[in-house]
CSV table of C-alpha atoms in Angstrom, one decimal:
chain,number,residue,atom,x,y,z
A,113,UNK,CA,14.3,-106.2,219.8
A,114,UNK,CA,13.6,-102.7,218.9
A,115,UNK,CA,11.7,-101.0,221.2
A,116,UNK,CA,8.3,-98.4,220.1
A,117,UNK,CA,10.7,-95.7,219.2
A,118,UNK,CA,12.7,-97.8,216.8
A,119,UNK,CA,9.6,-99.0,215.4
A,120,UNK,CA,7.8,-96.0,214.3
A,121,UNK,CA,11.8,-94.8,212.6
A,122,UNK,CA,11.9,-97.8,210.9
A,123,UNK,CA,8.0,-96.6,209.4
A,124,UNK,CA,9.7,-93.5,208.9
A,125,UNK,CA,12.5,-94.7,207.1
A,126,UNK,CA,10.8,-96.7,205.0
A,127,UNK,CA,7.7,-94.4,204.2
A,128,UNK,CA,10.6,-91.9,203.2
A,129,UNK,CA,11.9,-94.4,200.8
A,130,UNK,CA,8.7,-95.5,199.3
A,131,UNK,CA,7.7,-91.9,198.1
A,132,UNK,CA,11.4,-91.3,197.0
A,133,UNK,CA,11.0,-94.7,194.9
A,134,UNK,CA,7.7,-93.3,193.7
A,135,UNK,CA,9.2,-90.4,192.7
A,136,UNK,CA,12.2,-91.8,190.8
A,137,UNK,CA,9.2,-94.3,189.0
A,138,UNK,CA,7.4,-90.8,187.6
A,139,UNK,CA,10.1,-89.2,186.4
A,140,UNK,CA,11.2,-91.9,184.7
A,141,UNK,CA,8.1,-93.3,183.5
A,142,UNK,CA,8.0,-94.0,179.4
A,143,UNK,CA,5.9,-91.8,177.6
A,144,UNK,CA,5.2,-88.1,178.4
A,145,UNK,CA,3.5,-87.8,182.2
A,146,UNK,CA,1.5,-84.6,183.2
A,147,UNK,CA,-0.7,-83.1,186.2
A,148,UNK,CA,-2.5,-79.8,186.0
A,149,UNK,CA,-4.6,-78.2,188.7
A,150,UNK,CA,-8.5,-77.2,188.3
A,151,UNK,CA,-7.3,-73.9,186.7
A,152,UNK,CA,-5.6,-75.7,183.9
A,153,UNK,CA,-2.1,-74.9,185.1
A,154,UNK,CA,0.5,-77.4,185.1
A,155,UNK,CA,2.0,-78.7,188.8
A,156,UNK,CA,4.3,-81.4,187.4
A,157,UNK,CA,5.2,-83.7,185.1
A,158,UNK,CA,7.6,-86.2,184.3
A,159,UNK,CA,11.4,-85.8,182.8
A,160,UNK,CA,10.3,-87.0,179.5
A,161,UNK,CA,7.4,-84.9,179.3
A,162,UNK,CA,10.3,-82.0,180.4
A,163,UNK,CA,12.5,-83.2,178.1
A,164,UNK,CA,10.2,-82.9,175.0
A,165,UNK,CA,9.0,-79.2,176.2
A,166,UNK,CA,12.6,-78.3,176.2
A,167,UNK,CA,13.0,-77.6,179.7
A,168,UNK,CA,15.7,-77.9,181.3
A,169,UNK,CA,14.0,-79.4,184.5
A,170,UNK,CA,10.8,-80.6,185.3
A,171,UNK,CA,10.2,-78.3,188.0
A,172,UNK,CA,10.1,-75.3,185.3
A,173,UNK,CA,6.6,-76.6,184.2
A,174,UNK,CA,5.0,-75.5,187.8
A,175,UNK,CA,2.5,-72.6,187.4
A,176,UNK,CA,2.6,-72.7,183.3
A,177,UNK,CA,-0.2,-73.3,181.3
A,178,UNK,CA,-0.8,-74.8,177.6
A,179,UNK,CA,-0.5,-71.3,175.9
A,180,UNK,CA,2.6,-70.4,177.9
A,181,UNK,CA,4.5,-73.8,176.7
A,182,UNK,CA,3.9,-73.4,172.7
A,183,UNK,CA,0.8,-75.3,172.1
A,184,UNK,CA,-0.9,-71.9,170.4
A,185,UNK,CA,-3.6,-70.5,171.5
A,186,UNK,CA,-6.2,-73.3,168.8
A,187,UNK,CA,-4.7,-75.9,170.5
A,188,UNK,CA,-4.4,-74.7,174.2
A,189,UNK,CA,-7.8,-74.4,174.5
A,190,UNK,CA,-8.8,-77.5,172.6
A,191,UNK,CA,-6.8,-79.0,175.4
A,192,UNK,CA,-8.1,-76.9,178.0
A,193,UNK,CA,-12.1,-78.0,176.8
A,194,UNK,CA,-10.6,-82.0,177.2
A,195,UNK,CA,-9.5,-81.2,180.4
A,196,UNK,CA,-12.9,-79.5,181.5
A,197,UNK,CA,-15.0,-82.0,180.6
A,198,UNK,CA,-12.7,-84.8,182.3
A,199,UNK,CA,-13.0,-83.0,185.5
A,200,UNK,CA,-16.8,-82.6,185.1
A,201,UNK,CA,-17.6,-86.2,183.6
A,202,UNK,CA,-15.0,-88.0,185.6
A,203,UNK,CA,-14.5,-90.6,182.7
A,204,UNK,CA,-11.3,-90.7,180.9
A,205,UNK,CA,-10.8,-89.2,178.0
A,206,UNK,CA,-8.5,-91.0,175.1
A,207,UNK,CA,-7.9,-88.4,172.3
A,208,UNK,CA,-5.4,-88.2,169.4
A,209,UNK,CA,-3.7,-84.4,169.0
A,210,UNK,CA,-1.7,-83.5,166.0
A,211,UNK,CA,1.0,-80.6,168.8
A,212,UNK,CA,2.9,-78.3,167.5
A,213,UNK,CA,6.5,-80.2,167.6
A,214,UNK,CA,8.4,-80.5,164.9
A,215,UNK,CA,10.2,-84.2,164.7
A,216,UNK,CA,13.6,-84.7,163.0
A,217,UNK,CA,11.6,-85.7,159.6
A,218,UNK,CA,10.0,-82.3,159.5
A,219,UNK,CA,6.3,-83.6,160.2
A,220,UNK,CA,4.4,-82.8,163.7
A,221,UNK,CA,4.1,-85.0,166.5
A,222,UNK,CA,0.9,-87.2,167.0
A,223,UNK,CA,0.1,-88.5,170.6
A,224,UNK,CA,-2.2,-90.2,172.1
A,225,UNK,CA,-3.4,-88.9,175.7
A,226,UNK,CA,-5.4,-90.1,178.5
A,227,UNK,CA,-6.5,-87.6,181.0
A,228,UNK,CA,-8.5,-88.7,184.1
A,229,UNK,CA,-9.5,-86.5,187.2
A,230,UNK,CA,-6.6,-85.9,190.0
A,231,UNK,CA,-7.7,-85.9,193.4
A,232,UNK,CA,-6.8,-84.3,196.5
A,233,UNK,CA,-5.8,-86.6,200.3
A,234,UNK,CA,-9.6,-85.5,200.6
A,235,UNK,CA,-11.1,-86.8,197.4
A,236,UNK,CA,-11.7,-83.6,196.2
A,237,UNK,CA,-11.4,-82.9,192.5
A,238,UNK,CA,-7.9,-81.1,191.8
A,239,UNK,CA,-7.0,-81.4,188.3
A,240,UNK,CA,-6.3,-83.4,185.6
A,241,UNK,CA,-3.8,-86.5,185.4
A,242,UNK,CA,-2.2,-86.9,181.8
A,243,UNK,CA,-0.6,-89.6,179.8
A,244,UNK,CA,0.5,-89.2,176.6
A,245,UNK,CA,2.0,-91.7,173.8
A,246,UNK,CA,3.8,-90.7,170.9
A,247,UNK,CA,2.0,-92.3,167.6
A,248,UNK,CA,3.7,-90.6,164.6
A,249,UNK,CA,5.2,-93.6,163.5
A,250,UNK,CA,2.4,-95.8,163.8
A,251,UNK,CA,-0.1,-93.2,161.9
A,252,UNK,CA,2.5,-92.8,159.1
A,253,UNK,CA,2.1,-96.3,158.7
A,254,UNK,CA,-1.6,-96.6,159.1
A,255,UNK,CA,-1.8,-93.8,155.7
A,256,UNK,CA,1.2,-96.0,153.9
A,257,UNK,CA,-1.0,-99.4,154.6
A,258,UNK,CA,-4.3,-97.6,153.6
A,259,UNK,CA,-2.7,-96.1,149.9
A,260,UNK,CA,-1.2,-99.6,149.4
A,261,UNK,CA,-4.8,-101.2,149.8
A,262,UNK,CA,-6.1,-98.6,147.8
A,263,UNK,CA,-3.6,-99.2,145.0
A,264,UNK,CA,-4.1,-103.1,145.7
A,265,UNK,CA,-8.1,-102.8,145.2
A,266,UNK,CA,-7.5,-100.5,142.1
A,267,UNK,CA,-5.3,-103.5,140.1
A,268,UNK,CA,-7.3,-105.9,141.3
């Protein structure tokens, strides 16, 4: 029988494993992952997200902003705006960004991102909470489907 003692260590323990298996499920979540704080700076994000920044870890994103990872300055603040009004609205934003990374076919990446507030233990407002998708493939086959139509209609 385990006495008090034993019982709030196995809470421990097992509170300790939850977050580490939480942990392990972020970094390895599909798609890009993201968090930024209310000044638009970035406190984490996942190892794909990492991976596609070309960091080397995912901790090098802490304290960086949009500007600082190679967005351009256009961009940066068109994501900086998105992120604003998320945090004002409190409604998730979907958007499609053409971002400045080149793919192995020479063309840019296209993603599709949904941001929604971050809160604090508190419920107080913190940041912003991103996912993105990568799209390319399916939008280069949304513009070959459209000129095919178009052809199609023109025979026809």
């Amino acid at each position: 029988m385990l006495s008090f003692n034993g019982k709030s260590e196995l809470v421990e323990k097992t509170r300790i494993e939850h977050l580490h298996n939480l942990e392990y499920i972020i970094a390895n979540c599909p798609g890009y992952v993201f968090w930024k704080d209310n000044n638009g700076c970035y406190i984490g994000c996942n190892n794909n997200f990492a991976k596609l920044l070309r960091l080397k870890e995912s901790s090098e994103i802490i304290g960086k902003t949009d500007k600082e990872l190679g967005f351009g300055r256009k961009k940066a603040e068109e994501f900086q705006r998105d992120d604003q009004e998320v945090m004002e609205a409190g409604t998730v934003k979907i958007t499609e960004y053409e971002i400045p990374i080149q793919r192995h076919d020479g063309g840019f990446m296209i993603v599709r991102t949904e941001k929604s507030r971050l809160y604090d233990r508190e419920g107080n407002i913190a940041g912003v909470l991103g996912v993105a998708l990568d799209i390319t493939d399916q939008k280069i086959l949304e513009e070959k489907l459209i000129k095919e139509k178009e052809k199609a209609e023109i025979l026809t």
